[in-house]
Amino acid sequence: MDSDDVPPGLRELPGLRELEERVRLAKQRTAQVSWEAPAGPSADDKNKSMLALAFRLGTEILAALVIGTGGGVLIDGWLGSKPLFLLIGFFIGAGGGVVNVYRAVGGLGYAAGYPGARPDIKCREDSGAPPPAGSDDKGR
Amino acid sequence: MDPLHQFAIKPIFTVIIGGTDVSFSNSSLSMIAVVVMVFSLMTLGMRSRSLVPGRLQSLAEVLYEFIAKMVRDNAGHDAKPFFPFVFTLFMFILFGNLLGMIPGAFTFTSHIVVTFAMAAFVFLGVTLLAILKHGIKFATFFMPHGVPLWMAPILVPIEIVSYLSRPISLSVRLFANMMAGHTMLKVFAGFTILMMGSGTALGYVAGVVPVVINTALIGFEIGVALLQAYVFTILTCLYIKDALELH
């Protein structure tokens, strides 16, 4: 906890002040020891989120295909137009799956309707990769 | 033995109301066990409220701060009211996954009906939140900015499918990972029984190999249990952010 977060009343407690002093000293000590203090997420953190990303991608395509094709089958059953909407739904679902994966990898925010890459959620999972083509307004 | 046998739902008390089976099953029992465990960890852990935390309090604080940071970083400051929900969701999934790692315990997160119920709740809640907050403007969510109008008939259905696929991908990911992992463990354990069952010396020696593999797999599965709880929660945070900001 940073000292700024401490409510003013609590800061007066002698025990807390002593703890704060000790934390400050400890921080100083570790700052001297670790010469390459990680500024951003550590390598371990990055590995974890890369793994999380890898686990996501497969289901993204599957889910969109299920929704697209399933929706097509439902419309067909309703209108009796078999298999027209099944086919349309399949392709829309495939498109949706690609969009899902593209957004997940590009870090565009995992959602529909993105105008472009958001500076606040920038490629969290793959900061090394260049921004995907078409991440600007014009390209989409 | 059937590796899928472990997922069977067995009623403990059979209750049938109006023709619907609402029995208290082994799945219900493990859910209640998880709720009790999470509740005890948070209340007993924080009971001393000491400035320098003990082990249990440290654990409770670490979990709390982890989720608080996740909500703050991924959903923004406006998402603070949703912290209790996200925290509850995370703890429920995390403990459900980890409880399933105890041999013989039932893993309720390996059932799609459970994960889909959670994902559908998140999806409906987030959609409702977006509609309540932005009203009709919510519809612009499905039309990317700066796209020529003639492309709308192609893009809008794709965006809608992409949006509707959220609860499916959220639930299938958790369920499939848990179920696949537990099935794999059981399959490898079954190999040992088969090899030992042959009764030959070679069988006994070879039977050790799956045990070694399973030892590594258990470690891997614990990693998956943590990771999947994390993924489910972080995506919930991002969906809340979308609903709040709607770009």
Tab-separated table of C-alpha atoms in Angstrom:
chain	number	residue	atom	x	y	z
A	1	MET	CA	0.000	0.000	0.000
A	2	ASP	CA	1.353	3.379	-0.971
A	3	SER	CA	1.500	6.019	1.683
A	4	ASP	CA	-0.873	8.176	-0.403
A	5	ASP	CA	-3.642	5.630	0.037
A	6	VAL	CA	-3.576	5.826	3.826
A	7	PRO	CA	-6.554	7.699	5.247
A	8	PRO	CA	-5.349	10.720	7.241
A	9	GLY	CA	-6.663	9.357	10.534
A	10	LEU	CA	-4.781	6.098	10.214
A	11	ARG	CA	-1.496	7.750	9.442
A	12	GLU	CA	-1.375	9.118	12.970
A	13	LEU	CA	-1.211	5.643	14.531
A	14	PRO	CA	2.312	5.135	15.872
A	15	GLY	CA	2.385	1.470	14.845
A	16	LEU	CA	1.502	2.308	11.294
A	17	ARG	CA	4.091	5.045	11.075
A	18	GLU	CA	6.717	2.640	12.265
A	19	LEU	CA	5.593	0.058	9.722
A	20	GLU	CA	5.670	2.645	6.982
A	21	GLU	CA	9.218	3.549	7.910
A	22	ARG	CA	10.206	-0.111	7.829
A	23	VAL	CA	8.532	-0.632	4.468
A	24	ARG	CA	10.350	2.406	3.106
A	25	LEU	CA	13.674	1.087	4.339
A	26	ALA	CA	12.973	-2.370	2.950
A	27	LYS	CA	12.038	-0.877	-0.406
A	28	GLN	CA	15.271	1.090	-0.436
A	29	ARG	CA	17.224	-2.056	0.309
A	30	THR	CA	15.599	-4.083	-2.439
A	31	ALA	CA	15.997	-1.226	-4.883
A	32	GLN	CA	19.727	-1.340	-4.261
A	33	VAL	CA	19.923	-5.090	-4.606
A	34	SER	CA	17.843	-5.600	-7.752
A	35	TRP	CA	19.590	-3.446	-10.318
A	36	GLU	CA	17.129	-4.337	-13.024
A	37	ALA	CA	13.909	-3.522	-11.247
A	38	PRO	CA	11.117	-4.496	-13.641
A	39	ALA	CA	9.242	-1.443	-14.794
A	40	GLY	CA	6.269	-3.147	-16.425
A	41	PRO	CA	4.860	-6.629	-15.975
A	42	SER	CA	7.540	-9.177	-15.135
A	43	ALA	CA	8.537	-11.920	-17.552
A	44	ASP	CA	6.591	-14.356	-15.430
A	45	ASP	CA	3.467	-12.203	-15.697
A	46	LYS	CA	3.904	-11.984	-19.435
A	47	ASN	CA	4.268	-15.754	-19.727
A	48	LYS	CA	1.114	-16.232	-17.730
A	49	SER	CA	-0.914	-13.941	-19.936
A	50	MET	CA	0.517	-15.482	-23.103
A	51	LEU	CA	-0.626	-18.861	-21.847
A	52	ALA	CA	-4.011	-17.427	-20.992
A	53	LEU	CA	-4.263	-16.065	-24.522
A	54	ALA	CA	-3.303	-19.374	-26.094
A	55	PHE	CA	-6.021	-21.113	-24.146
A	56	ARG	CA	-8.580	-18.615	-25.380
A	57	LEU	CA	-8.189	-18.673	-29.124
A	58	GLY	CA	-9.593	-22.094	-29.943
A	59	THR	CA	-12.855	-21.532	-28.164
A	60	GLU	CA	-13.290	-18.104	-29.759
A	61	ILE	CA	-13.671	-19.598	-33.245
A	62	LEU	CA	-15.803	-22.464	-32.000
A	63	ALA	CA	-18.203	-20.211	-30.112
A	64	ALA	CA	-18.815	-17.887	-33.044
A	65	LEU	CA	-19.346	-20.834	-35.382
A	66	VAL	CA	-21.836	-22.392	-32.967
A	67	ILE	CA	-23.783	-19.147	-32.674
A	68	GLY	CA	-23.740	-18.423	-36.423
A	69	THR	CA	-24.630	-21.909	-37.593
A	70	GLY	CA	-27.064	-22.528	-34.748
A	71	GLY	CA	-28.802	-19.246	-35.442
A	72	GLY	CA	-29.008	-20.189	-39.137
A	73	VAL	CA	-30.589	-23.544	-38.311
A	74	LEU	CA	-33.131	-21.854	-36.046
A	75	ILE	CA	-34.099	-19.334	-38.740
A	76	ASP	CA	-34.375	-22.199	-41.251
A	77	GLY	CA	-36.675	-24.107	-38.930
A	78	TRP	CA	-38.795	-21.005	-38.516
A	79	LEU	CA	-39.005	-20.012	-42.196
A	80	GLY	CA	-38.703	-23.510	-43.628
A	81	SER	CA	-35.910	-22.336	-45.900
A	82	LYS	CA	-33.486	-25.179	-45.278
A	83	PRO	CA	-30.517	-24.967	-45.861
A	84	LEU	CA	-30.205	-21.329	-46.960
A	85	PHE	CA	-29.739	-19.677	-43.560
A	86	LEU	CA	-27.609	-22.527	-42.283
A	87	LEU	CA	-25.093	-21.713	-45.006
A	88	ILE	CA	-25.324	-17.952	-44.478
A	89	GLY	CA	-25.071	-18.460	-40.726
A	90	PHE	CA	-22.041	-20.670	-41.110
A	91	PHE	CA	-20.149	-18.013	-43.052
A	92	ILE	CA	-21.222	-15.231	-40.711
A	93	GLY	CA	-20.134	-17.407	-37.801
A	94	ALA	CA	-16.786	-18.080	-39.434
A	95	GLY	CA	-16.367	-14.359	-39.983
A	96	GLY	CA	-17.305	-13.677	-36.379
A	97	GLY	CA	-14.779	-16.272	-35.220
A	98	VAL	CA	-12.011	-14.646	-37.203
A	99	VAL	CA	-13.013	-11.258	-35.811
A	100	ASN	CA	-12.951	-12.681	-32.282
A	101	VAL	CA	-9.489	-14.154	-32.704
A	102	TYR	CA	-8.212	-11.031	-34.426
A	103	ARG	CA	-9.393	-8.894	-31.550
A	104	ALA	CA	-8.077	-11.249	-28.906
A	105	VAL	CA	-4.611	-11.315	-30.465
A	106	GLY	CA	-4.554	-7.691	-31.477
A	107	GLY	CA	-5.611	-6.681	-27.994
A	108	LEU	CA	-8.303	-4.493	-29.480
A	109	GLY	CA	-10.424	-5.087	-26.469
A	110	TYR	CA	-12.119	-8.434	-26.954
A	111	ALA	CA	-15.381	-6.980	-28.074
A	112	ALA	CA	-17.667	-6.068	-30.867
A	113	GLY	CA	-17.726	-2.679	-32.486
A	114	TYR	CA	-14.225	-1.468	-31.879
A	115	PRO	CA	-13.287	1.669	-33.735
A	116	GLY	CA	-9.608	0.838	-33.496
A	117	ALA	CA	-6.831	-0.062	-31.156
A	118	ARG	CA	-7.404	1.562	-27.812
A	119	PRO	CA	-4.362	3.158	-26.294
A	120	ASP	CA	-5.477	2.134	-22.802
A	121	ILE	CA	-5.717	-1.582	-23.594
A	122	LYS	CA	-2.788	-1.967	-25.882
A	123	CYS	CA	-1.663	-5.440	-26.833
A	124	ARG	CA	-1.542	-6.627	-23.272
A	125	GLU	CA	-0.842	-10.146	-24.312
A	126	ASP	CA	1.633	-9.543	-27.084
A	127	SER	CA	3.302	-6.225	-26.627
A	128	GLY	CA	6.082	-7.324	-28.972
A	129	ALA	CA	3.878	-7.714	-32.016
A	130	PRO	CA	3.263	-4.769	-34.307
A	131	PRO	CA	-0.266	-3.378	-34.271
A	132	PRO	CA	-2.400	-5.362	-36.682
A	133	ALA	CA	-3.144	-3.841	-40.042
A	134	GLY	CA	-6.358	-1.930	-40.078
A	135	SER	CA	-6.246	-1.015	-36.454
A	136	ASP	CA	-6.787	2.591	-37.430
A	137	ASP	CA	-10.197	4.015	-38.198
A	138	LYS	CA	-9.687	4.100	-41.922
A	139	GLY	CA	-8.691	0.487	-42.270
A	140	ARG	CA	-11.840	-0.920	-40.771
B	1	MET	CA	-12.926	-47.972	-15.478
B	2	ASP	CA	-14.799	-45.370	-17.486
B	3	PRO	CA	-12.812	-42.124	-17.385
B	4	LEU	CA	-16.036	-40.121	-17.657
B	5	HIS	CA	-17.538	-41.812	-14.646
B	6	GLN	CA	-16.127	-39.084	-12.400
B	7	PHE	CA	-18.461	-36.511	-13.956
B	8	ALA	CA	-21.645	-38.409	-13.121
B	9	ILE	CA	-24.123	-36.429	-11.055
B	10	LYS	CA	-25.508	-38.521	-8.244
B	11	PRO	CA	-28.404	-37.307	-6.153
B	12	ILE	CA	-27.811	-37.284	-2.412
B	13	PHE	CA	-31.361	-36.325	-1.432
B	14	THR	CA	-33.870	-36.797	-4.174
B	15	VAL	CA	-36.216	-33.840	-4.406
B	16	ILE	CA	-38.790	-33.592	-7.161
B	17	ILE	CA	-40.913	-30.464	-7.345
B	18	GLY	CA	-43.666	-30.331	-9.934
B	19	GLY	CA	-42.068	-33.012	-12.082
B	20	THR	CA	-38.699	-31.228	-12.087
B	21	ASP	CA	-35.779	-32.990	-10.519
B	22	VAL	CA	-34.154	-30.512	-8.135
B	23	SER	CA	-32.277	-33.106	-6.106
B	24	PHE	CA	-29.422	-32.137	-3.883
B	25	SER	CA	-26.565	-33.809	-5.757
B	26	ASN	CA	-22.848	-34.305	-5.336
B	27	SER	CA	-22.487	-31.207	-7.520
B	28	SER	CA	-24.599	-29.151	-5.118
B	29	LEU	CA	-22.594	-30.525	-2.222
B	30	SER	CA	-19.271	-29.430	-3.693
B	31	MET	CA	-20.686	-26.000	-4.534
B	32	ILE	CA	-21.790	-25.592	-0.941
B	33	ALA	CA	-18.389	-26.823	0.219
B	34	VAL	CA	-16.749	-24.148	-1.937
B	35	VAL	CA	-19.017	-21.415	-0.607
B	36	VAL	CA	-18.268	-22.487	2.956
B	37	MET	CA	-14.532	-22.608	2.234
B	38	VAL	CA	-14.429	-19.172	0.621
B	39	PHE	CA	-16.604	-17.680	3.327
B	40	SER	CA	-14.442	-19.176	6.078
B	41	LEU	CA	-11.222	-18.048	4.444
B	42	MET	CA	-12.410	-14.482	4.146
B	43	THR	CA	-14.116	-14.183	7.526
B	44	LEU	CA	-11.737	-16.230	9.660
B	45	GLY	CA	-8.742	-14.882	7.793
B	46	MET	CA	-9.738	-11.291	8.362
B	47	ARG	CA	-11.006	-11.751	11.899
B	48	SER	CA	-7.839	-10.608	13.617
B	49	ARG	CA	-7.513	-7.576	11.302
B	50	SER	CA	-3.923	-7.260	12.373
B	51	LEU	CA	-1.659	-4.678	10.820
B	52	VAL	CA	0.964	-7.304	10.157
B	53	PRO	CA	-1.107	-10.142	8.734
B	54	GLY	CA	-0.764	-13.785	9.620
B	55	ARG	CA	-0.766	-16.532	7.037
B	56	LEU	CA	-4.512	-16.829	6.558
B	57	GLN	CA	-4.994	-13.070	6.543
B	58	SER	CA	-2.179	-12.697	4.025
B	59	LEU	CA	-3.884	-15.159	1.724
B	60	ALA	CA	-7.190	-13.348	2.014
B	61	GLU	CA	-5.506	-9.992	1.408
B	62	VAL	CA	-3.508	-11.232	-1.557
B	63	LEU	CA	-6.633	-12.596	-3.221
B	64	TYR	CA	-8.580	-9.428	-2.482
B	65	GLU	CA	-5.871	-7.145	-3.787
B	66	PHE	CA	-5.290	-9.302	-6.850
B	67	ILE	CA	-8.915	-8.970	-7.908
B	68	ALA	CA	-9.137	-5.326	-6.862
B	69	LYS	CA	-6.170	-4.570	-9.090
B	70	MET	CA	-7.608	-6.648	-11.907
B	71	VAL	CA	-10.923	-4.781	-11.783
B	72	ARG	CA	-9.161	-1.418	-11.568
B	73	ASP	CA	-6.761	-2.126	-14.423
B	74	ASN	CA	-9.141	-3.869	-16.780
B	75	ALA	CA	-12.551	-2.422	-16.076
B	76	GLY	CA	-11.636	1.075	-14.909
B	77	HIS	CA	-12.480	3.059	-11.819
B	78	ASP	CA	-16.171	3.229	-12.662
B	79	ALA	CA	-16.347	-0.535	-12.259
B	80	LYS	CA	-15.783	-0.356	-8.516
B	81	PRO	CA	-19.405	-1.280	-7.691
B	82	PHE	CA	-18.887	-4.556	-9.543
B	83	PHE	CA	-15.884	-5.619	-7.511
B	84	PRO	CA	-17.927	-7.781	-5.091
B	85	PHE	CA	-19.477	-9.640	-8.002
B	86	VAL	CA	-16.173	-10.197	-9.789
B	87	PHE	CA	-14.480	-11.258	-6.574
B	88	THR	CA	-17.238	-13.734	-5.746
B	89	LEU	CA	-17.104	-15.138	-9.250
B	90	PHE	CA	-13.337	-15.551	-9.120
B	91	MET	CA	-13.319	-17.222	-5.716
B	92	PHE	CA	-16.161	-19.553	-6.647
B	93	ILE	CA	-14.477	-20.715	-9.852
B	94	LEU	CA	-10.999	-20.857	-8.354
B	95	PHE	CA	-12.048	-22.921	-5.358
B	96	GLY	CA	-14.308	-25.079	-7.510
B	97	ASN	CA	-11.392	-25.851	-9.820
B	98	LEU	CA	-8.985	-26.507	-6.986
B	99	LEU	CA	-11.443	-28.589	-4.994
B	100	GLY	CA	-11.736	-30.817	-8.041
B	101	MET	CA	-8.012	-31.501	-7.853
B	102	ILE	CA	-8.505	-33.469	-4.633
B	103	PRO	CA	-8.745	-37.107	-5.704
B	104	GLY	CA	-12.317	-38.318	-5.476
B	105	ALA	CA	-13.787	-34.827	-5.225
B	106	PHE	CA	-16.389	-33.667	-7.702
B	107	THR	CA	-15.440	-30.823	-10.077
B	108	PHE	CA	-18.563	-28.803	-10.718
B	109	THR	CA	-16.749	-26.482	-13.154
B	110	SER	CA	-16.352	-29.463	-15.489
B	111	HIS	CA	-20.077	-29.285	-16.237
B	112	ILE	CA	-21.152	-26.973	-19.007
B	113	VAL	CA	-24.473	-26.317	-17.335
B	114	VAL	CA	-22.635	-24.731	-14.402
B	115	THR	CA	-20.176	-22.708	-16.450
B	116	PHE	CA	-22.845	-21.656	-18.930
B	117	ALA	CA	-25.110	-20.495	-16.133
B	118	MET	CA	-22.292	-18.292	-14.858
B	119	ALA	CA	-21.368	-17.034	-18.326
B	120	ALA	CA	-24.993	-16.349	-19.231
B	121	PHE	CA	-25.430	-14.412	-15.998
B	122	VAL	CA	-22.369	-12.308	-16.816
B	123	PHE	CA	-23.546	-11.798	-20.390
B	124	LEU	CA	-27.100	-10.808	-19.486
B	125	GLY	CA	-25.919	-8.597	-16.645
B	126	VAL	CA	-23.390	-6.806	-18.820
B	127	THR	CA	-25.874	-6.346	-21.669
B	128	LEU	CA	-28.494	-5.026	-19.270
B	129	LEU	CA	-25.924	-2.698	-17.748
B	130	ALA	CA	-25.018	-1.330	-21.172
B	131	ILE	CA	-28.666	-0.830	-22.131
B	132	LEU	CA	-29.506	0.847	-18.829
B	133	LYS	CA	-26.500	3.115	-19.029
B	134	HIS	CA	-26.580	4.018	-22.711
B	135	GLY	CA	-30.124	3.251	-23.807
B	136	ILE	CA	-30.597	3.091	-27.564
B	137	LYS	CA	-26.982	4.114	-28.105
B	138	PHE	CA	-26.135	0.510	-27.241
B	139	ALA	CA	-27.100	-0.414	-30.819
B	140	THR	CA	-24.097	1.549	-32.142
B	141	PHE	CA	-21.985	-1.131	-30.473
B	142	PHE	CA	-22.634	-3.360	-33.467
B	143	MET	CA	-21.672	-0.816	-36.093
B	144	PRO	CA	-17.946	-0.071	-36.171
B	145	HIS	CA	-17.067	3.579	-36.582
B	146	GLY	CA	-15.963	4.882	-39.939
B	147	VAL	CA	-17.352	1.989	-41.955
B	148	PRO	CA	-19.192	2.768	-45.196
B	149	LEU	CA	-22.909	2.197	-44.865
B	150	TRP	CA	-23.110	-0.376	-47.636
B	151	MET	CA	-20.931	-2.703	-45.603
B	152	ALA	CA	-23.336	-2.701	-42.686
B	153	PRO	CA	-25.358	-5.726	-43.888
B	154	ILE	CA	-22.165	-7.800	-43.719
B	155	LEU	CA	-20.537	-6.297	-40.660
B	156	VAL	CA	-23.514	-5.939	-38.349
B	157	PRO	CA	-24.406	-9.669	-38.395
B	158	ILE	CA	-20.740	-10.517	-37.825
B	159	GLU	CA	-20.559	-8.127	-34.901
B	160	ILE	CA	-23.775	-9.508	-33.448
B	161	VAL	CA	-22.521	-13.088	-33.795
B	162	SER	CA	-19.235	-12.038	-32.251
B	163	TYR	CA	-21.100	-10.469	-29.342
B	164	LEU	CA	-23.469	-13.404	-28.861
B	165	SER	CA	-20.566	-15.845	-28.908
B	166	ARG	CA	-19.185	-14.353	-25.696
B	167	PRO	CA	-21.124	-16.516	-23.233
B	168	ILE	CA	-20.402	-19.623	-25.316
B	169	SER	CA	-16.662	-19.064	-25.514
B	170	LEU	CA	-16.557	-18.070	-21.855
B	171	SER	CA	-18.371	-21.186	-20.672
B	172	VAL	CA	-16.927	-23.696	-23.142
B	173	ARG	CA	-13.373	-22.609	-22.358
B	174	LEU	CA	-13.703	-23.258	-18.648
B	175	PHE	CA	-15.745	-26.433	-18.985
B	176	ALA	CA	-13.603	-27.967	-21.738
B	177	ASN	CA	-10.343	-27.285	-19.957
B	178	MET	CA	-11.535	-28.762	-16.701
B	179	MET	CA	-13.201	-31.755	-18.261
B	180	ALA	CA	-10.309	-32.559	-20.604
B	181	GLY	CA	-7.784	-32.325	-17.795
B	182	HIS	CA	-9.693	-34.568	-15.445
B	183	THR	CA	-10.419	-37.095	-18.174
B	184	MET	CA	-6.750	-37.198	-19.116
B	185	LEU	CA	-5.743	-37.850	-15.514
B	186	LYS	CA	-8.228	-40.702	-15.291
B	187	VAL	CA	-7.112	-42.210	-18.607
B	188	PHE	CA	-3.488	-42.302	-17.512
B	189	ALA	CA	-4.444	-43.744	-14.149
B	190	GLY	CA	-6.412	-46.395	-16.029
B	191	PHE	CA	-3.274	-47.393	-17.950
B	192	THR	CA	-1.563	-48.270	-14.707
B	193	ILE	CA	-4.427	-50.516	-13.681
B	194	LEU	CA	-4.422	-52.238	-17.072
B	195	MET	CA	-0.680	-52.848	-17.013
B	196	MET	CA	-0.643	-54.072	-13.438
B	197	GLY	CA	-3.628	-56.239	-14.259
B	198	SER	CA	-1.560	-58.159	-16.772
B	199	GLY	CA	0.211	-59.720	-13.780
B	200	THR	CA	3.594	-59.942	-15.499
B	201	ALA	CA	6.785	-58.367	-14.210
B	202	LEU	CA	6.929	-56.130	-17.272
B	203	GLY	CA	3.429	-54.937	-16.521
B	204	TYR	CA	4.399	-53.916	-13.014
B	205	VAL	CA	7.453	-52.015	-14.252
B	206	ALA	CA	5.619	-50.308	-17.111
B	207	GLY	CA	2.736	-49.472	-14.794
B	208	VAL	CA	4.927	-46.954	-13.033
B	209	VAL	CA	5.259	-44.788	-16.147
B	210	PRO	CA	1.667	-43.439	-16.168
B	211	VAL	CA	2.011	-42.633	-12.470
B	212	VAL	CA	5.047	-40.489	-13.252
B	213	ILE	CA	3.178	-38.792	-16.104
B	214	ASN	CA	0.168	-38.222	-13.857
B	215	THR	CA	2.345	-36.564	-11.255
B	216	ALA	CA	3.421	-34.008	-13.839
B	217	LEU	CA	-0.130	-33.690	-15.151
B	218	ILE	CA	-1.468	-32.915	-11.682
B	219	GLY	CA	0.900	-29.968	-11.478
B	220	PHE	CA	-0.187	-28.884	-14.939
B	221	GLU	CA	-3.845	-29.244	-13.993
B	222	ILE	CA	-3.414	-27.070	-10.924
B	223	GLY	CA	-1.918	-24.464	-13.242
B	224	VAL	CA	-4.909	-24.788	-15.559
B	225	ALA	CA	-7.284	-24.493	-12.600
B	226	LEU	CA	-5.701	-21.181	-11.581
B	227	LEU	CA	-5.399	-19.917	-15.154
B	228	GLN	CA	-8.981	-20.664	-16.124
B	229	ALA	CA	-10.360	-18.900	-13.072
B	230	TYR	CA	-8.149	-15.951	-13.998
B	231	VAL	CA	-9.260	-15.941	-17.641
B	232	PHE	CA	-12.953	-16.128	-16.784
B	233	THR	CA	-12.602	-13.250	-14.355
B	234	ILE	CA	-10.478	-11.003	-16.543
B	235	LEU	CA	-12.899	-11.399	-19.445
B	236	THR	CA	-15.776	-10.514	-17.129
B	237	CYS	CA	-13.865	-7.349	-16.224
B	238	LEU	CA	-13.350	-6.468	-19.885
B	239	TYR	CA	-17.023	-7.028	-20.666
B	240	ILE	CA	-17.968	-4.746	-17.784
B	241	LYS	CA	-15.617	-2.129	-19.166
B	242	ASP	CA	-17.248	-2.398	-22.588
B	243	ALA	CA	-20.687	-2.006	-21.082
B	244	LEU	CA	-19.636	1.032	-19.083
B	245	GLU	CA	-17.726	2.858	-21.793
B	246	LEU	CA	-19.270	1.625	-25.036
B	247	HIS	CA	-16.508	3.507	-26.836
